Short mmCIF file of C-alpha atoms in Angstrom, two decimals:
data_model
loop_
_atom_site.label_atom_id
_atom_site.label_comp_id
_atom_site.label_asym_id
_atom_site.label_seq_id
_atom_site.Cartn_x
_atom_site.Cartn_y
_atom_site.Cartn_z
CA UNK A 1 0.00 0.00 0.00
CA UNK A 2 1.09 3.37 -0.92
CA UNK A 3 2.14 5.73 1.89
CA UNK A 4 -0.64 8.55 0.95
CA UNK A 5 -3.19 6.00 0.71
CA UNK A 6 -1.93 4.92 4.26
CA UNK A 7 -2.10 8.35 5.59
CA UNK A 8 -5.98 8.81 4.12
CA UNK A 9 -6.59 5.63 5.67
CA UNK A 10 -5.22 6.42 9.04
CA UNK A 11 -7.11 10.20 8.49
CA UNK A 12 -9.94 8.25 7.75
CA UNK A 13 -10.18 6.22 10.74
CA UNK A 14 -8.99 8.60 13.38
CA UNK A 15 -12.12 10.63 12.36
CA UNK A 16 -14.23 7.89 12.40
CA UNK A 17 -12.91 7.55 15.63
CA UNK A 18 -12.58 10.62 16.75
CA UNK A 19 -16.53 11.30 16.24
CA UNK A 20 -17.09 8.06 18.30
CA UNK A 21 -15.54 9.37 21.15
CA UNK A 22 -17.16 12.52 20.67
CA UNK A 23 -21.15 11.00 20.10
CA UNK A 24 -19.96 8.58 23.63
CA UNK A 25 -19.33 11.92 25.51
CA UNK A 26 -22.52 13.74 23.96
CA UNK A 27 -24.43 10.51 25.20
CA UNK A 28 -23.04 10.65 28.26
CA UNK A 29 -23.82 14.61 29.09
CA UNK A 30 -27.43 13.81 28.07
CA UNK A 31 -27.82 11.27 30.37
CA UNK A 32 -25.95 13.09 32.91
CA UNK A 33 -28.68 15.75 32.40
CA UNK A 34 -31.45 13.53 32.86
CA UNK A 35 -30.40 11.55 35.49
CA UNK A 36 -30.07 14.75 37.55
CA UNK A 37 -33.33 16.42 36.59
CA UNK A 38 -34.66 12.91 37.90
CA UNK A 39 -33.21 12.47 40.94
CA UNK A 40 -33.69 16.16 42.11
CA UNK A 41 -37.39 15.29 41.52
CA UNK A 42 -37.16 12.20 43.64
CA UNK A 43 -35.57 14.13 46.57
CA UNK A 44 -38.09 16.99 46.26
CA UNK A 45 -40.91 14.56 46.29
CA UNK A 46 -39.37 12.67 49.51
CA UNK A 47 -38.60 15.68 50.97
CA UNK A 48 -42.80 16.73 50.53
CA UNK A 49 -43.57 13.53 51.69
CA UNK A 50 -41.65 13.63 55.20
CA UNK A 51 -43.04 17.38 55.68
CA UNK A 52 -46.51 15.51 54.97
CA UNK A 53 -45.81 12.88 57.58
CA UNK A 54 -44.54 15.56 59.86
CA UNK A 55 -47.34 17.55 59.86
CA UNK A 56 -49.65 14.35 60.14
CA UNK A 57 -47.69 13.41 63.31
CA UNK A 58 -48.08 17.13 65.15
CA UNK A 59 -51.90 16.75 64.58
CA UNK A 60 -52.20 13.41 65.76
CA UNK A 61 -49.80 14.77 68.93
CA UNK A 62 -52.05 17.89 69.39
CA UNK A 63 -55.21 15.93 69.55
CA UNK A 64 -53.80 13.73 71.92
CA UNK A 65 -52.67 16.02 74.09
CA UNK A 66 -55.61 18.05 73.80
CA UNK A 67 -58.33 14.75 75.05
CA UNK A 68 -55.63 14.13 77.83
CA UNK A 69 -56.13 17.80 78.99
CA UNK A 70 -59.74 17.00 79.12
CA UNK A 71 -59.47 14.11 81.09
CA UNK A 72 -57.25 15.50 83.40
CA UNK A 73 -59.73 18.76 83.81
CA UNK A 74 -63.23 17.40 83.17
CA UNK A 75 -62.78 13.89 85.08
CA UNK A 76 -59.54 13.91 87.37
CA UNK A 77 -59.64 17.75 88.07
CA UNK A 78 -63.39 17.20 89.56
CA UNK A 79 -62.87 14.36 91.64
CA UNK A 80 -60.45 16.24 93.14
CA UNK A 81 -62.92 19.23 93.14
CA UNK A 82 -65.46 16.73 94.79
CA UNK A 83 -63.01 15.37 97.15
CA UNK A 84 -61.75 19.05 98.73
CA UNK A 85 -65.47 19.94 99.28
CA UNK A 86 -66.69 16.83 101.00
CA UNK A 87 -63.25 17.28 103.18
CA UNK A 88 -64.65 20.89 103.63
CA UNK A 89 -67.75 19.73 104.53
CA UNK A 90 -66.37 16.78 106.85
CA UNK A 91 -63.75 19.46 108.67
CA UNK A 92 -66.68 20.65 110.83
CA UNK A 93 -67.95 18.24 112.05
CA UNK A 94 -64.71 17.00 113.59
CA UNK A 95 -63.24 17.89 117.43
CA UNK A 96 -61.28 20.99 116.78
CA UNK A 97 -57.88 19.00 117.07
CA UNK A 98 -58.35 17.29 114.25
CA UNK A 99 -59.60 19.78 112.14
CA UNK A 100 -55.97 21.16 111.40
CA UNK A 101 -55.22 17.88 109.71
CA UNK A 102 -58.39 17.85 107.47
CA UNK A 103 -57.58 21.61 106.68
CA UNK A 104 -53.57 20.52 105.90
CA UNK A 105 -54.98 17.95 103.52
CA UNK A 106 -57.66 19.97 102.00
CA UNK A 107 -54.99 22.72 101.11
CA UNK A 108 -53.14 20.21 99.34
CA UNK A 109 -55.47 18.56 97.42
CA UNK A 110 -56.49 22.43 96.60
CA UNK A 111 -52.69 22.49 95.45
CA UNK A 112 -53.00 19.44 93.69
CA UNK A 113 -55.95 21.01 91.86
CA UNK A 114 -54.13 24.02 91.17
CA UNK A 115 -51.34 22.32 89.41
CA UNK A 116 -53.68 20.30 87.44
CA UNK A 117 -55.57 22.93 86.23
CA UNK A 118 -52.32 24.74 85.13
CA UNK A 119 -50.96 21.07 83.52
CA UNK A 120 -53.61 21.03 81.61
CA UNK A 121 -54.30 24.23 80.19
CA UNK A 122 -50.29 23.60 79.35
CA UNK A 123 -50.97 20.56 77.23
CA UNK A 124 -54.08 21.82 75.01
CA UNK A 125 -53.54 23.65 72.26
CA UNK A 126 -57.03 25.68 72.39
CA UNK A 127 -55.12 27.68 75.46
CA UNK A 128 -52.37 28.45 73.33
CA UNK A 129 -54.14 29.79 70.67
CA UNK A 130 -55.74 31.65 72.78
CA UNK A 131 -53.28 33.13 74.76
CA UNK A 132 -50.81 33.37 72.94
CA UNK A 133 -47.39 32.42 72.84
CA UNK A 134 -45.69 34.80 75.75
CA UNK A 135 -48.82 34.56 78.30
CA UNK A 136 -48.31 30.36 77.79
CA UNK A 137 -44.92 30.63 78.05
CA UNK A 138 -45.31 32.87 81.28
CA UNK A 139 -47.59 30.73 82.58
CA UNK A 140 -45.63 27.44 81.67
CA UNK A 141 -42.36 28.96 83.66
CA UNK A 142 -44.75 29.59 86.52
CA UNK A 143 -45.54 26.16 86.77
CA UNK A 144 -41.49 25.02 86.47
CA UNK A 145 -41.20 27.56 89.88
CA UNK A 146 -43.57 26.25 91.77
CA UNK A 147 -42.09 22.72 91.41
CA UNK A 148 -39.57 24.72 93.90
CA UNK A 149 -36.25 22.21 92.10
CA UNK A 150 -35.33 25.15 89.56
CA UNK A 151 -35.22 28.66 89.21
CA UNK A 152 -36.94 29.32 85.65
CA UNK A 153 -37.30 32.96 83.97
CA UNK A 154 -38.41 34.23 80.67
CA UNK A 155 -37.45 37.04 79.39
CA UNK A 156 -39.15 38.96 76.07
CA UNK A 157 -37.96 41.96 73.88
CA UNK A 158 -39.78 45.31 74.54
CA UNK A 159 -41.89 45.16 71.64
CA UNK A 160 -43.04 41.89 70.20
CA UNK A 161 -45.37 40.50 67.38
CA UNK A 162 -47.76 37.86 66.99
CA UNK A 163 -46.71 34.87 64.60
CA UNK A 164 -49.60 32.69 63.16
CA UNK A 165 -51.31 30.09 65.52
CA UNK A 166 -49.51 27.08 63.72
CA UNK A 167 -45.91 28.84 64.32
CA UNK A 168 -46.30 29.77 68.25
CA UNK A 169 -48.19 25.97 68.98
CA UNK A 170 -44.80 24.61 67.27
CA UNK A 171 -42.31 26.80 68.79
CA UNK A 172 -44.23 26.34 72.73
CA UNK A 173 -44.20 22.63 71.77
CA UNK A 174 -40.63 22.76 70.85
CA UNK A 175 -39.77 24.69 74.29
CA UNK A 176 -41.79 22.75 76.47
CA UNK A 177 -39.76 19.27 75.44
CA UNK A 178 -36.62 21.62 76.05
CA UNK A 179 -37.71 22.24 79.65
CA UNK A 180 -38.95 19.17 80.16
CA UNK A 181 -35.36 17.35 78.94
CA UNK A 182 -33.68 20.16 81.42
CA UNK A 183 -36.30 18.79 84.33
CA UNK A 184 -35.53 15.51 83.66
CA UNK A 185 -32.16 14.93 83.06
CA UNK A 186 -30.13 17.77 83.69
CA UNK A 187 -30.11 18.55 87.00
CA UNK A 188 -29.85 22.37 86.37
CA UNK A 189 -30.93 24.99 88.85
CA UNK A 190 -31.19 27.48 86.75
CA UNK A 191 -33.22 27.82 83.46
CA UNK A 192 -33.64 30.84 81.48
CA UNK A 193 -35.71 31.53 78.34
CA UNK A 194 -35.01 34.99 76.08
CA UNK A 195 -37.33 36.07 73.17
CA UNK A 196 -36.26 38.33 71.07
CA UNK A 197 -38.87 40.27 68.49
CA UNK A 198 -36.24 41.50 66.00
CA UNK A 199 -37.30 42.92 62.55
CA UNK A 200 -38.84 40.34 60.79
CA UNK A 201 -37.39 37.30 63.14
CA UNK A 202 -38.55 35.98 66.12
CA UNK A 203 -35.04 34.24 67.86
CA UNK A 204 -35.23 32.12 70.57
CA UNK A 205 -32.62 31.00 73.36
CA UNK A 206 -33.26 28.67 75.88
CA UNK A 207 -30.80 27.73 78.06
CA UNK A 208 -29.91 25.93 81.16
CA UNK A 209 -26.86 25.39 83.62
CA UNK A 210 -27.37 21.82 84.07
CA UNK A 211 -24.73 18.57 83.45
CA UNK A 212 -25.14 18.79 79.91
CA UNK A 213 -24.38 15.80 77.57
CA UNK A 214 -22.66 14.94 74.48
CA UNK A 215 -24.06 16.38 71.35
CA UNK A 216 -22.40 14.14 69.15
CA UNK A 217 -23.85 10.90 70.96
CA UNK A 218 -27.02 9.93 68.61
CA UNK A 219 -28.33 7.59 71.05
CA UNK A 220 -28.93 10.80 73.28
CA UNK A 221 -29.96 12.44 70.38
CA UNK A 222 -33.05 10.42 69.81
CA UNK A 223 -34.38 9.87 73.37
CA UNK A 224 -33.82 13.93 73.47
CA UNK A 225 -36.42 14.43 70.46
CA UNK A 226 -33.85 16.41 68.88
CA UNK A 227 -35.16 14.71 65.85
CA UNK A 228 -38.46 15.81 66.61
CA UNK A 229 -37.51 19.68 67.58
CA UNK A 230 -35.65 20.48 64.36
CA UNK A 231 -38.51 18.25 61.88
CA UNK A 232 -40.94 20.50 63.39
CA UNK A 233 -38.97 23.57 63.26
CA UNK A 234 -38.93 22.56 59.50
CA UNK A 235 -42.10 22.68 59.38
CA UNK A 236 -42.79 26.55 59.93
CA UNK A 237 -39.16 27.56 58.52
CA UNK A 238 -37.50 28.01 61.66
CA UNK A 239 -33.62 27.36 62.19
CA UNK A 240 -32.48 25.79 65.09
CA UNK A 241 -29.34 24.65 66.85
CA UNK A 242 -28.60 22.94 69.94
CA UNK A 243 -25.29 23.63 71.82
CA UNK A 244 -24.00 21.14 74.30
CA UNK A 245 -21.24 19.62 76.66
CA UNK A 246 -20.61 17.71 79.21
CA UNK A 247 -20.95 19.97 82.24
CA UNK A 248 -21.60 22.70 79.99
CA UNK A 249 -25.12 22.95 80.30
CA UNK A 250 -27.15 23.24 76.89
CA UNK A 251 -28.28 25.89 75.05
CA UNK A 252 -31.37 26.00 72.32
CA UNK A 253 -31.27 28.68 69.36
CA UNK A 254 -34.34 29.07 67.44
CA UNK A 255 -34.72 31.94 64.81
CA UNK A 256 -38.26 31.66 63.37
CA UNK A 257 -39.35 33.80 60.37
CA UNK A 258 -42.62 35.89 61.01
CA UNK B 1 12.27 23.44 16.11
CA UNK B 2 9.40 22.35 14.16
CA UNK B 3 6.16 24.50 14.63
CA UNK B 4 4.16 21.69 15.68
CA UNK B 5 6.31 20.29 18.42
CA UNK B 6 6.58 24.73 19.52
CA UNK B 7 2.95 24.24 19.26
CA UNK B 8 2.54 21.32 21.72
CA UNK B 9 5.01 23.25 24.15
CA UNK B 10 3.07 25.74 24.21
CA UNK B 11 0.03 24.56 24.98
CA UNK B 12 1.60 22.54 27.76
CA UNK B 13 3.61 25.26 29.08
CA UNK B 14 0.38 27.50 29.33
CA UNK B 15 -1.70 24.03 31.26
CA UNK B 16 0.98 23.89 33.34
CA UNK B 17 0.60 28.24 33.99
CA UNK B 18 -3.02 27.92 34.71
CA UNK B 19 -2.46 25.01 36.56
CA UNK B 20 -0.23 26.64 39.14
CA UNK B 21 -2.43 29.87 38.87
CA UNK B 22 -5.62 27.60 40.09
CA UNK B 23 -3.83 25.58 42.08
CA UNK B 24 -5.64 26.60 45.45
CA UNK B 25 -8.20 24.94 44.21
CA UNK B 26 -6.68 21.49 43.89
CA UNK B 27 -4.37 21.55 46.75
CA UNK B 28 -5.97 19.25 49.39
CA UNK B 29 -7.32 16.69 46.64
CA UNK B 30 -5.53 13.89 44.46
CA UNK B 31 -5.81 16.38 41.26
CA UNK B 32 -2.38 18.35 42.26
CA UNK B 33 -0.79 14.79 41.12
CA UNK B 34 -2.20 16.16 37.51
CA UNK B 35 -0.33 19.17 37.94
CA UNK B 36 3.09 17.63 38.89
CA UNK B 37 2.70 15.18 36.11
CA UNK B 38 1.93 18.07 33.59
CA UNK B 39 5.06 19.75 34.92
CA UNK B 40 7.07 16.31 34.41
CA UNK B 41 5.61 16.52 30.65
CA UNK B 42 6.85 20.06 30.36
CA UNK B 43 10.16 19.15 31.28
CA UNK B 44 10.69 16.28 28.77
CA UNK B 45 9.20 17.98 25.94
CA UNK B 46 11.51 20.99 26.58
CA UNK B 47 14.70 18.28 26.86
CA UNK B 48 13.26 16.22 24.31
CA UNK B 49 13.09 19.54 21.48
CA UNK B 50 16.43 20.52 22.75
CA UNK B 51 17.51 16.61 21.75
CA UNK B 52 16.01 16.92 17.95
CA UNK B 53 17.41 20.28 17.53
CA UNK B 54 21.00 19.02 18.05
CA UNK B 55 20.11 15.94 16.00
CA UNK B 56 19.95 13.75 19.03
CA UNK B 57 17.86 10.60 19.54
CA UNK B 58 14.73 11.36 21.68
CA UNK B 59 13.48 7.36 21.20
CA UNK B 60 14.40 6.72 24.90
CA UNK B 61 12.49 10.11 26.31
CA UNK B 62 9.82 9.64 24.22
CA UNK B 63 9.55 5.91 25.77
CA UNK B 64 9.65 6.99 29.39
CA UNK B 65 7.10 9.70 28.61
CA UNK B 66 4.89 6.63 27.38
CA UNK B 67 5.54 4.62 29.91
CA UNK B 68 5.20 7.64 32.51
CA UNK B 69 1.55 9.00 30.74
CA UNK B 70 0.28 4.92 31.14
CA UNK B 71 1.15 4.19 35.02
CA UNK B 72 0.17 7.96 36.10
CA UNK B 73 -3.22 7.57 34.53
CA UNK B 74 -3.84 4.28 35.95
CA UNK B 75 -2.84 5.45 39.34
CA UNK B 76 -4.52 8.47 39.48
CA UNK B 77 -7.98 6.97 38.41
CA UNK B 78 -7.23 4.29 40.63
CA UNK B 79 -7.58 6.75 43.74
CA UNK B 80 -10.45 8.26 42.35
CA UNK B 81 -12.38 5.19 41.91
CA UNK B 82 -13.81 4.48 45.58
CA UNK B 83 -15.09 0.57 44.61
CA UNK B 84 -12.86 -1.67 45.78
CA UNK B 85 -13.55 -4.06 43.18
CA UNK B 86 -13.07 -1.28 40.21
CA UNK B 87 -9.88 -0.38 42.24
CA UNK B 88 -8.49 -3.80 41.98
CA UNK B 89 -8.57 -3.43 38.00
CA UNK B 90 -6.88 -0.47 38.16
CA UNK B 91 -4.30 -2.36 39.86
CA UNK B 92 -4.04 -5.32 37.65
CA UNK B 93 -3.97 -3.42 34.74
CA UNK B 94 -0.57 -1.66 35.85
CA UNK B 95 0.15 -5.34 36.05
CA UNK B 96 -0.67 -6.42 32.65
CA UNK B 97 0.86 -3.38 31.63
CA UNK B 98 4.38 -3.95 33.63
CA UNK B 99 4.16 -7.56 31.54
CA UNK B 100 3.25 -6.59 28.41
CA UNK B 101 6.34 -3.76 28.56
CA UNK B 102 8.63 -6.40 29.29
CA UNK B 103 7.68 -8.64 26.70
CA UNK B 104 7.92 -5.89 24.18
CA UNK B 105 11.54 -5.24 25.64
CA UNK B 106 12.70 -8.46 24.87
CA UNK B 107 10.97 -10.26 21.86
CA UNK B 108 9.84 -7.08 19.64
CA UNK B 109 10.58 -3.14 20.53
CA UNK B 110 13.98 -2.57 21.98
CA UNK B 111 13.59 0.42 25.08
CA UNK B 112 16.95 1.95 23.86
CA UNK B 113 16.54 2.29 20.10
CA UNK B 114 12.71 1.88 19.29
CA UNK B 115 9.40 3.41 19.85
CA UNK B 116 7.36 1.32 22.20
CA UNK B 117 4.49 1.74 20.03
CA UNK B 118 3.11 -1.38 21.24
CA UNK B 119 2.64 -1.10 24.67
CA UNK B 120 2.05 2.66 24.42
CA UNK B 121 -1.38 1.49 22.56
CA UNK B 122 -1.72 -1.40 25.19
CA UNK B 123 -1.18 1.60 27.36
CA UNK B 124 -3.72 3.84 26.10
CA UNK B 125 -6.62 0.90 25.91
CA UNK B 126 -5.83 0.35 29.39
CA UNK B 127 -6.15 3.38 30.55
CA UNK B 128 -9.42 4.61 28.21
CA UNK B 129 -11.37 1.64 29.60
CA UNK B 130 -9.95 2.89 33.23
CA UNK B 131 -11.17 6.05 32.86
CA UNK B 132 -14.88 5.22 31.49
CA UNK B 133 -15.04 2.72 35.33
CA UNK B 134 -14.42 5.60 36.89
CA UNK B 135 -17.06 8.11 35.00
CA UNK B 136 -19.95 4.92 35.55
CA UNK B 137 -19.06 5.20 38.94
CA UNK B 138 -20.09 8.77 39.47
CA UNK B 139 -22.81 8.48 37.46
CA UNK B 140 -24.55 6.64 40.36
CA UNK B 141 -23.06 8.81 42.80
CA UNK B 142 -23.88 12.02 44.49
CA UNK B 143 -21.10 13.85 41.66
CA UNK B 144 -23.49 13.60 39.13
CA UNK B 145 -25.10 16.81 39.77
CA UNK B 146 -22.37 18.94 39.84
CA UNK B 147 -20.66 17.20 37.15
CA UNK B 148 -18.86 19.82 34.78
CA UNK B 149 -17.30 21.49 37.86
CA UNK B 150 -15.10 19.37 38.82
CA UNK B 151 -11.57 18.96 36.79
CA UNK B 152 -11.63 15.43 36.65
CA UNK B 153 -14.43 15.35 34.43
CA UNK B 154 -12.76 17.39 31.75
CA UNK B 155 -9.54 15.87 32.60
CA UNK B 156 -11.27 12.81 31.45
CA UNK B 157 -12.81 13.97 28.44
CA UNK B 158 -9.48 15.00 27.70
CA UNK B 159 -7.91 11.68 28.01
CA UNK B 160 -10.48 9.99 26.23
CA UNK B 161 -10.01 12.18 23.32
CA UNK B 162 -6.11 11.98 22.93
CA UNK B 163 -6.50 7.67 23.39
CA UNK B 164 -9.62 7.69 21.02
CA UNK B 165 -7.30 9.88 18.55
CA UNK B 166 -3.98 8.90 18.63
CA UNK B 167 -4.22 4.62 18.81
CA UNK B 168 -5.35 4.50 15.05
CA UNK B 169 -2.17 6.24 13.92
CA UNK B 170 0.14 4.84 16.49
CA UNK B 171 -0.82 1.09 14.83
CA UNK B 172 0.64 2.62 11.84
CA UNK B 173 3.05 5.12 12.63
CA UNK B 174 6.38 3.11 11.93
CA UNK B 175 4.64 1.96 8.49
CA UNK B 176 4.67 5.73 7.29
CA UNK B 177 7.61 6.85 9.20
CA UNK B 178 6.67 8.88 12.20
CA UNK B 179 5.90 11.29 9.17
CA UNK B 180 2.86 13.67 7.34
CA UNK B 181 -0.75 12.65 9.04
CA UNK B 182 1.34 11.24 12.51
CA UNK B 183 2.64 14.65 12.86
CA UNK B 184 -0.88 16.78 12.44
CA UNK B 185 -3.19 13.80 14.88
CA UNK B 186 -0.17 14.34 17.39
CA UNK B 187 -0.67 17.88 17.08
CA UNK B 188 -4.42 17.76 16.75
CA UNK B 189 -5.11 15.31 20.02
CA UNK B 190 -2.99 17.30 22.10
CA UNK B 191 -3.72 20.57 21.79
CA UNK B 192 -7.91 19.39 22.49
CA UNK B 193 -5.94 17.52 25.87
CA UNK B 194 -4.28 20.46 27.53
CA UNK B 195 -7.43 22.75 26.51
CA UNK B 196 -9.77 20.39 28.07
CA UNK B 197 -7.32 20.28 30.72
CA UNK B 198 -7.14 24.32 30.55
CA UNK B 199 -11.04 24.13 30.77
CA UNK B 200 -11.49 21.75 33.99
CA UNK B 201 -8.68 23.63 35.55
CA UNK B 202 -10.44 27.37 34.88
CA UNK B 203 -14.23 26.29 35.30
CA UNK B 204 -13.76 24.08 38.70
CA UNK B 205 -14.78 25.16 42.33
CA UNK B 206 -12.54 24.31 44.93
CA UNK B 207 -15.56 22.78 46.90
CA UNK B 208 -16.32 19.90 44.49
CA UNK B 209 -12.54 19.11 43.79
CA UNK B 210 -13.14 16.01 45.63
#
């Protein structure tokens, strides 16, 4: 074989080649392209789907919570109602001795009440709504005092907005497992909430000076609901951290959008 | 010195600029072994010209640069590749490579005074079928999405094209003398290389360089 006709050959193939390669790559970006616009659909339809489920599981919580607060008011609260007025009634016809005792025991079923009542209005939503989310909260850090185990405070910015009944039922939900993890485990004496109404933003700290724990354990994690808290902070848009150490105590940021 | 092989040195010299100029970008992931290699390249090309011009043989730096381009390649897609399995091939094929150089040695291409044409296209199979294991694997990875900014795509792409280009006339390069169309696909293959190599370097961010 000639050497020109070599060369055209080799020109030849290396073309024929060359566009080979070439159509492979096109193929390949195409299917890139597709493959992403696919997937991205996928994770936008999962991510819908676990707001869904979320959303499911707070209303299914609230109404819970809401038919235990009537059970607690309508049925335990008035036995206990029932029981301080028969004591009442009982207390006079006693010798006058013994009428100390009846009245020690009536106060603290009238205690018992008391805390009931506030328990209660703390787990149905209706009272939140209604209130409001700084006259719950005041009323929830009330109820921590008069446990008499920790000092609780709240503090709130000068002026202050409402949010929308969804947003302060999920941010006093998200609080109230806060304070409830810091009565439970964390042996802190001190427990201090701050809202801050800034422009457009309501941000949250909550924070207490208790034993802390690791925030990289995710066995504490779960049986914290720190799951829960930030799914449901999600939910209404709100960012939110949690900060702690051993010994540390632990701190909870929230910044929720109007 | 010819104007192609001024050409090809400077297209390399001006990979191997942008290369250091973007090299923040590269400096904690396996890529910055690209840029070492491209500087090895720039170094034997420049030795290699000075050889021709004073009528010297350049068969044996021309070999190591063959031998050099085939083991980098399969190393460095070997650390991309995360499957162990796909790893393991990587490995074996510097293997089979390793043998298939020494048989050429000693029953066909002599290192000293020929071209090892034929493990340079062993080489360059090797090493295309390499790279296309490693661009299935991110395809079903998280990569896919962000695809075109990374380097190692278009390093790829640039890999693929010189192999796809230059095997057909390295089959037949001794038959028409290292001469007329061997000269222009050397040219042509390399020059699309370093600019897709130019490209990847320029268009990457530093946050998907692996």
């Amino acid at each position: 074989m000639e050497q020109t006709e070599i060369q055209l050959l080799v020109f030849v193939t290396t073309i024929i080649v060359l566009i080979l390669a070439i159509t492979l790559i096109v193929f390949f970006f195409y299917f890139q392209q597709k493959k992403t616009a696919y997937l991205l659909k996928q994770r936008e339809t999962q991510l819908l789907f676990e707001e869904e489920i979320t959303k499911s599981k707070l209303e299914i919580q609230e109404q819970a919570l809401q038919n235990i607060s009537w059970e607690i008011h309508d049925n335990v609260g008035q036995l206990l109602s029932v029981a301080k007025m028969q004591l009442n009634m009982m207390q006079y016809t006693l010798p006058e001795e013994q009428q100390a005792g009846i009245q020690e025991t009536g106060d603290i079923i009238g205690k018992s009440l008391q805390e009931l009542r506030g328990l209660a209005k703390s787990l149905n939503p209706e009272t939140i709504k209604n209130k409001g989310l700084i006259e719950s909260l005041t009323q929830e850090v009330e109820r921590y005092n008069r446990l008499n185990f920790i000092n609780a405070s709240l503090e709130v910015s000068e002026e202050y907005f409402n949010l929308s009944n969804e947003k302060e039922i999920i941010l006093f939900r998200i609080l109230q497992e806060f304070c409830n993890n810091t009565l439970k485990y964390s042996k802190a004496k001190e427990l201090k909430i701050n809202l801050n109404f800034e422009n457009d933003f309501l941000n949250i700290i909550a924070e207490d000076n208790g034993i802390g724990f690791d925030i990289n354990d995710k066995t504490k994690q779960s049986g914290i609901g720190l799951i829960n808290i930030k799914s449901r902070g999600e939910l209404i848009g709100a960012k939110i951290e949690l900060n702690s150490d051993i010994n540390m105590g632990t701190k909870l940021y929230i910044s929720c959008p109007k | 010195m010819v104007i192609r092989a001024f050409i090809i040195l400077i297209v390399i010299s001006l990979t191997l600029f942008v290369a250091v100029f973007q090299f923040n970008k590269f400096k904690t992931s396996p890529i910055k072994y690209v840029v070492y290699f491209i500087g090895y390249v720039f170094i034997s090309e420049t030795v290699a010209n000075s050889y021709l011009s004073n009528g010297m043989s350049t068969v044996i730096i021309n070999n190591v640069y063959s031998i050099a381009y085939t083991f980098f390649n399969l190393f460095f897609y070997s650390i991309l590749i995360k499957n162990n399995r796909a790893k393991k091939i990587g490995y074996i094929m510097m293997f089979i490579f390793s043998i298939g150089l020494l048989i050429n040695q000693l029953f066909f291409q002599e290192f000293e005074h020929k071209l090892q044409t034929y493990t340079f296209i062993l080489g360059l199979f090797l090493v295309t079928i390499l790279v296309f294991i490693y661009l299935s694997e991110i395809m079903n990875s998280d990569k896919i999405f962000k695809l075109t900014n990374t380097s190692v795509f278009w390093i790829s792409i640039g890999i693929i094209i010189f192999n796809f280009g230059f095997i057909p006339v390295l089959v037949v390069a001794e038959l028409i003398r290292w001469e007329g169309i061997y000269n222009y696909i050397l040219l042509f293959v390399n020059v699309i290389m370093y600019s897709c190599f130019i490209t990847g370097f320029i268009i990457s961010k530093k946050e998907y360089n692996i």
